[in-house]
PDB file of C-alpha atoms in Angstrom:
ATOM      1  CA  MET A 286       9.955 201.475 125.998  1.00 45.00           C
ATOM      2  CA  VAL A 287      10.178 203.628 122.831  1.00 39.00           C
ATOM      3  CA  LEU A 288      11.254 207.154 124.641  1.00 37.00           C
ATOM      4  CA  ARG A 289      13.999 204.912 126.448  1.00 40.00           C
ATOM      5  CA  ILE A 290      15.197 203.729 122.878  1.00 37.00           C
ATOM      6  CA  TYR A 291      15.030 207.311 121.794  1.00 38.00           C
ATOM      7  CA  ALA A 292      16.898 208.775 124.745  1.00 38.00           C
ATOM      8  CA  VAL A 293      19.626 206.133 124.074  1.00 34.00           C
ATOM      9  CA  LEU A 294      19.944 207.112 120.206  1.00 36.00           C
ATOM     10  CA  SER A 295      19.966 210.762 121.060  1.00 40.00           C
ATOM     11  CA  VAL A 296      22.693 210.228 123.582  1.00 36.00           C
ATOM     12  CA  LEU A 297      24.650 208.027 120.826  1.00 37.00           C
ATOM     13  CA  LEU A 298      24.119 210.831 118.205  1.00 36.00           C
ATOM     14  CA  LEU A 299      25.526 213.581 120.478  1.00 38.00           C
ATOM     15  CA  ALA A 300      28.486 211.668 121.228  1.00 40.00           C
ATOM     16  CA  ALA A 301      28.975 210.938 117.649  1.00 40.00           C
ATOM     17  CA  LEU A 302      28.647 214.548 116.571  1.00 39.00           C
ATOM     18  CA  SER A 303      31.050 215.673 119.399  1.00 43.00           C
ATOM     19  CA  CYS A 304      33.627 213.418 118.309  1.00 46.00           C
ATOM     20  CA  GLY A 305      33.087 214.263 114.676  1.00 55.00           C
ATOM     21  CA  GLY A 306      33.839 217.972 115.518  1.00 68.00           C
ATOM     22  CA  MET A 307      36.869 217.373 117.474  1.00 87.00           C
ATOM     23  CA  GLU A 308      39.621 219.413 116.186  1.00 96.00           C
ATOM     24  CA  THR A 309      42.559 217.403 114.742  1.00 98.00           C
ATOM     25  CA  VAL A 310      46.377 218.355 115.591  1.00 98.00           C
ATOM     26  CA  ARG A 311      48.997 217.016 113.261  1.00 98.00           C
ATOM     27  CA  LEU A 312      51.937 216.061 115.014  1.00 98.00           C
ATOM     28  CA  GLY A 313      55.349 215.983 113.098  1.00 98.00           C
ATOM     29  CA  THR A 314      57.746 213.239 114.569  1.00 98.00           C
ATOM     30  CA  GLU A 315      60.863 211.702 113.200  1.00 98.00           C
ATOM     31  CA  GLY A 316      59.951 208.474 114.379  1.00 98.00           C
ATOM     32  CA  ALA A 317      63.654 207.172 114.569  1.00 97.00           C
ATOM     33  CA  TYR A 318      64.724 208.255 117.859  1.00 97.00           C
ATOM     34  CA  PRO A 319      64.158 205.689 120.734  1.00 97.00           C
ATOM     35  CA  PRO A 320      62.592 205.707 123.494  1.00 98.00           C
ATOM     36  CA  PHE A 321      61.219 209.033 122.452  1.00 98.00           C
ATOM     37  CA  ALA A 322      59.460 207.783 119.119  1.00 98.00           C
ATOM     38  CA  TYR A 323      60.115 205.205 116.739  1.00 98.00           C
ATOM     39  CA  LEU A 324      58.936 202.574 114.622  1.00 97.00           C
ATOM     40  CA  ASN A 325      58.188 198.963 115.896  1.00 97.00           C
ATOM     41  CA  ASP A 326      58.353 195.900 114.293  1.00 96.00           C
ATOM     42  CA  ASP A 327      54.982 196.302 112.584  1.00 97.00           C
ATOM     43  CA  ARG A 328      55.865 199.734 111.545  1.00 96.00           C
ATOM     44  CA  ASN A 329      53.755 201.468 113.856  1.00 97.00           C
ATOM     45  CA  LEU A 330      55.024 204.399 116.108  1.00 98.00           C
ATOM     46  CA  GLU A 331      55.379 203.904 119.532  1.00 98.00           C
ATOM     47  CA  GLY A 332      57.434 205.587 122.398  1.00 98.00           C
ATOM     48  CA  PHE A 333      57.353 208.144 125.201  1.00 98.00           C
ATOM     49  CA  GLU A 334      56.238 211.007 122.870  1.00 98.00           C
ATOM     50  CA  ILE A 335      53.429 208.838 121.259  1.00 98.00           C
ATOM     51  CA  ASP A 336      51.949 208.161 124.509  1.00 98.00           C
ATOM     52  CA  LEU A 337      52.488 211.583 125.669  1.00 98.00           C
ATOM     53  CA  GLY A 338      51.108 213.082 122.699  1.00 98.00           C
ATOM     54  CA  GLU A 339      47.900 210.780 122.809  1.00 98.00           C
ATOM     55  CA  GLU A 340      47.315 211.494 126.588  1.00 98.00           C
ATOM     56  CA  MET A 341      47.723 215.540 125.877  1.00 98.00           C
ATOM     57  CA  CYS A 342      45.279 215.297 123.232  1.00 98.00           C
ATOM     58  CA  ARG A 343      42.866 213.661 125.136  1.00 98.00           C
ATOM     59  CA  ARG A 344      43.047 216.108 128.018  1.00 98.00           C
ATOM     60  CA  VAL A 345      42.225 219.206 125.625  1.00 98.00           C
ATOM     61  CA  GLN A 346      40.003 217.505 123.479  1.00 97.00           C
ATOM     62  CA  LEU A 347      42.233 217.238 120.280  1.00 98.00           C
ATOM     63  CA  LYS A 348      42.590 214.450 117.980  1.00 97.00           C
ATOM     64  CA  CYS A 349      46.185 213.353 117.342  1.00 97.00           C
ATOM     65  CA  GLN A 350      47.305 212.722 113.686  1.00 98.00           C
ATOM     66  CA  TRP A 351      50.943 211.554 113.676  1.00 98.00           C
ATOM     67  CA  VAL A 352      53.017 212.638 110.574  1.00 98.00           C
ATOM     68  CA  VAL A 353      56.548 211.102 110.010  1.00 98.00           C
ATOM     69  CA  ASN A 354      58.994 213.369 108.687  1.00 98.00           C
ATOM     70  CA  ASP A 355      62.810 213.428 107.834  1.00 97.00           C
ATOM     71  CA  TRP A 356      64.761 215.262 110.866  1.00 98.00           C
ATOM     72  CA  ASP A 357      66.646 217.675 108.464  1.00 95.00           C
ATOM     73  CA  SER A 358      63.423 219.298 107.098  1.00 98.00           C
ATOM     74  CA  ILE A 359      61.213 219.001 110.085  1.00 98.00           C
ATOM     75  CA  ILE A 360      61.220 222.622 111.082  1.00 98.00           C
ATOM     76  CA  PRO A 361      60.686 223.837 107.385  1.00 98.00           C
ATOM     77  CA  ASN A 362      57.630 221.495 106.874  1.00 98.00           C
ATOM     78  CA  LEU A 363      56.121 223.053 109.970  1.00 98.00           C
ATOM     79  CA  GLN A 364      56.562 226.458 108.505  1.00 98.00           C
ATOM     80  CA  ASP A 365      55.033 225.208 105.145  1.00 98.00           C
ATOM     81  CA  GLU A 366      51.907 223.959 107.120  1.00 98.00           C
ATOM     82  CA  LYS A 367      52.517 220.142 106.374  1.00 98.00           C
ATOM     83  CA  TYR A 368      51.899 219.430 110.081  1.00 98.00           C
ATOM     84  CA  ASP A 369      51.007 221.821 113.103  1.00 98.00           C
ATOM     85  CA  ALA A 370      53.402 221.094 115.555  1.00 98.00           C
ATOM     86  CA  ILE A 371      56.878 219.069 116.104  1.00 99.00           C
ATOM     87  CA  MET A 372      57.214 216.620 118.650  1.00 98.00           C
ATOM     88  CA  ALA A 373      60.293 214.851 118.193  1.00 98.00           C
ATOM     89  CA  ALA A 374      62.885 214.992 121.066  1.00 98.00           C
ATOM     90  CA  MET A 375      63.631 218.619 119.930  1.00 98.00           C
ATOM     91  CA  SER A 376      65.713 220.640 122.412  1.00 97.00           C
ATOM     92  CA  ILE A 377      64.866 223.930 123.012  1.00 97.00           C
ATOM     93  CA  THR A 378      67.255 226.259 122.133  1.00 95.00           C
ATOM     94  CA  GLU A 379      67.717 230.091 121.264  1.00 94.00           C
ATOM     95  CA  GLU A 380      68.519 229.427 117.553  1.00 95.00           C
ATOM     96  CA  ARG A 381      65.406 227.196 117.338  1.00 97.00           C
ATOM     97  CA  ASP A 382      63.144 229.624 119.259  1.00 96.00           C
ATOM     98  CA  LYS A 383      63.945 232.319 116.359  1.00 97.00           C
ATOM     99  CA  LEU A 384      62.110 230.095 113.933  1.00 98.00           C
ATOM    100  CA  VAL A 385      59.414 228.305 116.031  1.00 98.00           C
ATOM    101  CA  ASP A 386      57.286 228.821 119.195  1.00 98.00           C
ATOM    102  CA  PHE A 387      58.078 226.441 121.783  1.00 98.00           C
ATOM    103  CA  THR A 388      56.073 225.042 124.742  1.00 98.00           C
ATOM    104  CA  GLN A 389      57.249 224.519 128.218  1.00 98.00           C
ATOM    105  CA  PRO A 390      59.523 221.405 128.427  1.00 98.00           C
ATOM    106  CA  TYR A 391      57.954 217.909 128.753  1.00 98.00           C
ATOM    107  CA  TYR A 392      61.040 216.363 129.311  1.00 98.00           C
ATOM    108  CA  PRO A 393      63.942 217.966 131.298  1.00 97.00           C
ATOM    109  CA  PRO A 394      67.447 218.858 130.158  1.00 96.00           C
ATOM    110  CA  GLU A 395      69.568 215.964 129.843  1.00 93.00           C
ATOM    111  CA  ALA A 396      73.106 215.403 129.188  1.00 95.00           C
ATOM    112  CA  SER A 397      74.807 214.536 125.911  1.00 97.00           C
ATOM    113  CA  ARG A 398      77.542 211.663 126.029  1.00 98.00           C
ATOM    114  CA  PHE A 399      80.378 210.315 123.753  1.00 98.00           C
ATOM    115  CA  ALA A 400      80.401 206.487 122.972  1.00 98.00           C
ATOM    116  CA  ALA A 401      83.400 204.652 121.207  1.00 98.00           C
ATOM    117  CA  LEU A 402      84.590 201.202 120.647  1.00 98.00           C
ATOM    118  CA  ALA A 403      85.207 199.493 123.793  1.00 97.00           C
ATOM    119  CA  GLY A 404      88.935 199.803 124.907  1.00 97.00           C
ATOM    120  CA  ALA A 405      89.370 202.899 123.016  1.00 97.00           C
ATOM    121  CA  ASP A 406      91.011 206.006 124.940  1.00 95.00           C
ATOM    122  CA  GLU A 407      89.374 209.502 125.316  1.00 95.00           C
ATOM    123  CA  SER A 408      91.340 210.915 122.511  1.00 96.00           C
ATOM    124  CA  VAL A 409      88.596 209.516 120.447  1.00 97.00           C
ATOM    125  CA  THR A 410      86.334 212.281 121.519  1.00 97.00           C
ATOM    126  CA  ARG A 411      88.471 214.861 119.840  1.00 96.00           C
ATOM    127  CA  GLY A 412      88.678 212.981 116.734  1.00 97.00           C
ATOM    128  CA  ARG A 413      86.441 211.897 113.988  1.00 98.00           C
ATOM    129  CA  VAL A 414      83.129 212.358 115.563  1.00 98.00           C
ATOM    130  CA  ALA A 415      79.732 211.266 114.351  1.00 98.00           C
ATOM    131  CA  VAL A 416      76.523 213.343 115.206  1.00 98.00           C
ATOM    132  CA  GLN A 417      73.207 213.746 113.685  1.00 98.00           C
ATOM    133  CA  GLU A 418      72.950 216.754 111.663  1.00 97.00           C
ATOM    134  CA  ALA A 419      70.950 219.889 112.707  1.00 96.00           C
ATOM    135  CA  THR A 420      71.063 218.725 116.583  1.00 97.00           C
ATOM    136  CA  VAL A 421      72.465 220.805 119.513  1.00 97.00           C
ATOM    137  CA  GLN A 422      75.256 218.103 119.597  1.00 98.00           C
ATOM    138  CA  ALA A 423      76.271 219.123 115.979  1.00 98.00           C
ATOM    139  CA  ASP A 424      76.265 222.832 116.985  1.00 97.00           C
ATOM    140  CA  TYR A 425      78.312 222.154 120.117  1.00 97.00           C
ATOM    141  CA  LEU A 426      81.157 220.157 118.538  1.00 97.00           C
ATOM    142  CA  ASP A 427      81.495 222.453 115.359  1.00 97.00           C
ATOM    143  CA  GLY A 428      85.039 223.632 115.608  1.00 96.00           C
ATOM    144  CA  ARG A 429      85.791 221.702 118.833  1.00 97.00           C
ATOM    145  CA  VAL A 430      86.874 218.226 117.015  1.00 97.00           C
ATOM    146  CA  ALA A 431      89.170 217.363 114.377  1.00 97.00           C
ATOM    147  CA  GLN A 432      86.549 216.208 112.135  1.00 98.00           C
ATOM    148  CA  LEU A 433      82.856 216.588 112.418  1.00 98.00           C
ATOM    149  CA  LYS A 434      80.896 213.735 110.694  1.00 98.00           C
ATOM    150  CA  GLU A 435      77.176 214.525 110.193  1.00 98.00           C
ATOM    151  CA  TYR A 436      74.576 212.071 109.301  1.00 98.00           C
ATOM    152  CA  GLN A 437      70.954 212.454 108.599  1.00 97.00           C
ATOM    153  CA  LEU A 438      69.860 209.679 110.915  1.00 97.00           C
ATOM    154  CA  ALA A 439      70.787 209.013 114.415  1.00 98.00           C
ATOM    155  CA  GLU A 440      71.171 205.452 114.027  1.00 97.00           C
ATOM    156  CA  GLU A 441      73.715 206.170 111.051  1.00 98.00           C
ATOM    157  CA  THR A 442      75.912 208.020 113.682  1.00 98.00           C
ATOM    158  CA  ILE A 443      76.241 204.510 115.333  1.00 98.00           C
ATOM    159  CA  ASP A 444      77.097 202.639 112.353  1.00 98.00           C
ATOM    160  CA  ALA A 445      79.931 205.000 111.504  1.00 98.00           C
ATOM    161  CA  VAL A 446      81.630 203.919 114.736  1.00 98.00           C
ATOM    162  CA  LEU A 447      81.069 200.235 114.097  1.00 98.00           C
ATOM    163  CA  GLN A 448      82.285 200.563 110.716  1.00 98.00           C
ATOM    164  CA  GLY A 449      85.412 202.523 111.532  1.00 98.00           C
ATOM    165  CA  GLN A 450      84.225 205.602 109.587  1.00 98.00           C
ATOM    166  CA  ALA A 451      84.146 207.731 113.037  1.00 98.00           C
ATOM    167  CA  ASP A 452      86.066 207.432 115.998  1.00 98.00           C
ATOM    168  CA  SER A 453      83.153 208.227 118.432  1.00 98.00           C
ATOM    169  CA  VAL A 454      79.582 209.440 118.403  1.00 98.00           C
ATOM    170  CA  PHE A 455      78.041 212.106 120.362  1.00 98.00           C
ATOM    171  CA  ALA A 456      74.493 212.138 121.255  1.00 98.00           C
ATOM    172  CA  GLY A 457      71.868 212.393 123.801  1.00 97.00           C
ATOM    173  CA  ALA A 458      72.134 210.099 126.789  1.00 96.00           C
ATOM    174  CA  SER A 459      68.894 208.585 126.726  1.00 96.00           C
ATOM    175  CA  TYR A 460      69.336 207.686 123.223  1.00 97.00           C
ATOM    176  CA  LEU A 461      72.593 205.903 123.977  1.00 97.00           C
ATOM    177  CA  ARG A 462      71.183 203.990 126.930  1.00 96.00           C
ATOM    178  CA  GLU A 463      68.682 202.446 124.348  1.00 95.00           C
ATOM    179  CA  ILE A 464      71.486 201.768 121.689  1.00 96.00           C
ATOM    180  CA  LEU A 465      74.611 200.587 123.530  1.00 96.00           C
ATOM    181  CA  PRO A 466      73.110 197.360 125.015  1.00 96.00           C
ATOM    182  CA  GLU A 467      72.149 196.389 121.589  1.00 95.00           C
ATOM    183  CA  SER A 468      76.085 196.582 120.534  1.00 96.00           C
ATOM    184  CA  GLU A 469      76.789 193.613 122.841  1.00 96.00           C
ATOM    185  CA  GLY A 470      79.649 195.017 124.292  1.00 96.00           C
ATOM    186  CA  ARG A 471      81.175 196.699 121.308  1.00 98.00           C
ATOM    187  CA  LEU A 472      80.384 200.265 122.111  1.00 98.00           C
ATOM    188  CA  ALA A 473      81.139 201.884 125.509  1.00 98.00           C
ATOM    189  CA  TYR A 474      80.605 205.249 127.089  1.00 98.00           C
ATOM    190  CA  MET A 475      83.711 207.675 126.624  1.00 96.00           C
ATOM    191  CA  GLY A 476      84.403 211.024 128.325  1.00 93.00           C
ATOM    192  CA  PRO A 477      82.381 213.448 130.305  1.00 90.00           C
ATOM    193  CA  GLN A 478      78.598 214.281 130.177  1.00 94.00           C
ATOM    194  CA  VAL A 479      77.777 217.816 128.686  1.00 96.00           C
ATOM    195  CA  VAL A 480      74.480 219.289 129.303  1.00 96.00           C
ATOM    196  CA  LEU A 481      73.561 221.478 126.093  1.00 95.00           C
ATOM    197  CA  GLU A 482      69.898 222.306 126.192  1.00 92.00           C
ATOM    198  CA  LYS A 483      66.997 223.819 128.211  1.00 95.00           C
ATOM    199  CA  GLY A 484      64.847 220.575 127.949  1.00 97.00           C
ATOM    200  CA  THR A 485      62.520 218.939 125.301  1.00 98.00           C
ATOM    201  CA  GLY A 486      59.442 220.967 123.952  1.00 98.00           C
ATOM    202  CA  ILE A 487      56.709 220.984 121.213  1.00 98.00           C
ATOM    203  CA  ALA A 488      57.528 223.530 118.620  1.00 98.00           C
ATOM    204  CA  VAL A 489      54.421 225.314 116.839  1.00 98.00           C
ATOM    205  CA  ARG A 490      54.369 227.825 114.005  1.00 98.00           C
ATOM    206  CA  GLU A 491      55.314 231.387 115.453  1.00 98.00           C
ATOM    207  CA  GLY A 492      52.257 233.393 116.368  1.00 97.00           C
ATOM    208  CA  ASP A 493      50.092 229.784 116.719  1.00 98.00           C
ATOM    209  CA  GLU A 494      49.017 231.037 120.179  1.00 98.00           C
ATOM    210  CA  ALA A 495      45.747 228.977 120.422  1.00 98.00           C
ATOM    211  CA  LEU A 496      47.491 225.639 119.826  1.00 98.00           C
ATOM    212  CA  LEU A 497      50.350 226.626 122.071  1.00 98.00           C
ATOM    213  CA  GLU A 498      48.031 227.521 124.962  1.00 98.00           C
ATOM    214  CA  LYS A 499      46.334 224.147 124.589  1.00 98.00           C
ATOM    215  CA  LEU A 500      49.648 222.138 124.538  1.00 98.00           C
ATOM    216  CA  ASP A 501      50.983 224.058 127.312  1.00 98.00           C
ATOM    217  CA  HIS A 502      47.908 223.718 129.424  1.00 98.00           C
ATOM    218  CA  ALA A 503      48.080 219.674 128.829  1.00 98.00           C
ATOM    219  CA  ILE A 504      51.557 219.595 130.034  1.00 98.00           C
ATOM    220  CA  SER A 505      50.959 221.620 133.022  1.00 98.00           C
ATOM    221  CA  MET A 506      48.211 219.252 134.080  1.00 98.00           C
ATOM    222  CA  MET A 507      50.142 216.248 133.644  1.00 98.00           C
ATOM    223  CA  LYS A 508      52.996 217.730 135.648  1.00 98.00           C
ATOM    224  CA  GLU A 509      50.768 218.644 138.470  1.00 98.00           C
ATOM    225  CA  ASP A 510      49.092 215.171 138.874  1.00 98.00           C
ATOM    226  CA  GLY A 511      52.199 213.255 138.374  1.00 98.00           C
ATOM    227  CA  SER A 512      51.140 211.538 135.207  1.00 98.00           C
ATOM    228  CA  LEU A 513      54.234 212.862 132.977  1.00 98.00           C
ATOM    229  CA  ASN A 514      56.725 211.538 135.489  1.00 98.00           C
ATOM    230  CA  GLU A 515      55.036 208.175 135.468  1.00 98.00           C
ATOM    231  CA  LEU A 516      55.344 207.967 131.391  1.00 98.00           C
ATOM    232  CA  ILE A 517      58.866 209.368 131.966  1.00 98.00           C
ATOM    233  CA  ALA A 518      59.606 206.284 134.278  1.00 97.00           C
ATOM    234  CA  LYS A 519      57.748 204.048 132.096  1.00 98.00           C
ATOM    235  CA  TRP A 520      59.868 204.816 128.901  1.00 98.00           C
ATOM    236  CA  PHE A 521      63.319 205.595 130.419  1.00 97.00           C
ATOM    237  CA  GLY A 522      63.267 203.791 133.661  1.00 95.00           C
ATOM    238  CA  ASP A 523      65.434 204.756 136.588  1.00 92.00           C
ATOM    239  CA  ALA A 524      67.958 206.911 134.566  1.00 89.00           C
ATOM    240  CA  GLY A 525      65.057 209.025 133.035  1.00 92.00           C
ATOM    241  CA  GLN A 526      65.012 212.690 134.286  1.00 93.00           C
ATOM    242  CA  THR A 527      61.675 213.722 135.986  1.00 96.00           C
ATOM    243  CA  PHE A 528      60.070 217.035 137.117  1.00 96.00           C
TER     244      PHE A 528
END
């Protein structure tokens, strides 16, 4: 009996030491872009990326620690080592790739779309267009519309249209799919869809090959066993882009 107790205690001690020695990875997120990641009514993070990040960490024996950070400073604060990686619906682009290193995509390339007040005509897509600053949508429309109106938060672009401060909004299709139903018919899609990106990836500091390799390995495993597509279906429904 004594030997059995010692054996159980030894197993528990080894488990505790194993958990205690687990490496922590700090993941920066904006937490304001559903369904990727957002703060729920209890002010807790949830969304596709939160589920995905936790599962990835489990598979490569990392402990996730989420850090909420404003979008406009999310890359500079990664470079300043305030967290170790960015997981924030960040599109992989050539310009960003000069500043950070990206994993393979964990969400396929998706279209961007315009939305405007219901009943408007397509000329609003060339007028005063609201976008979130420092996004692929902002880069694409720069010089293409009469007036580009940039906002810090994605939700502010929607408010700008509803309050008459902008004629339309240009954003990722998955984000608009979440937001338009909440407008109770006041907003509608407008104009063509445009694909601007190479997919969504995790950004790490340039040269952090060890972390990049671990995260890439986790994404590969989840693509191979189908669990990544299952998470996409959970959070994006039939409209989600899968691998």
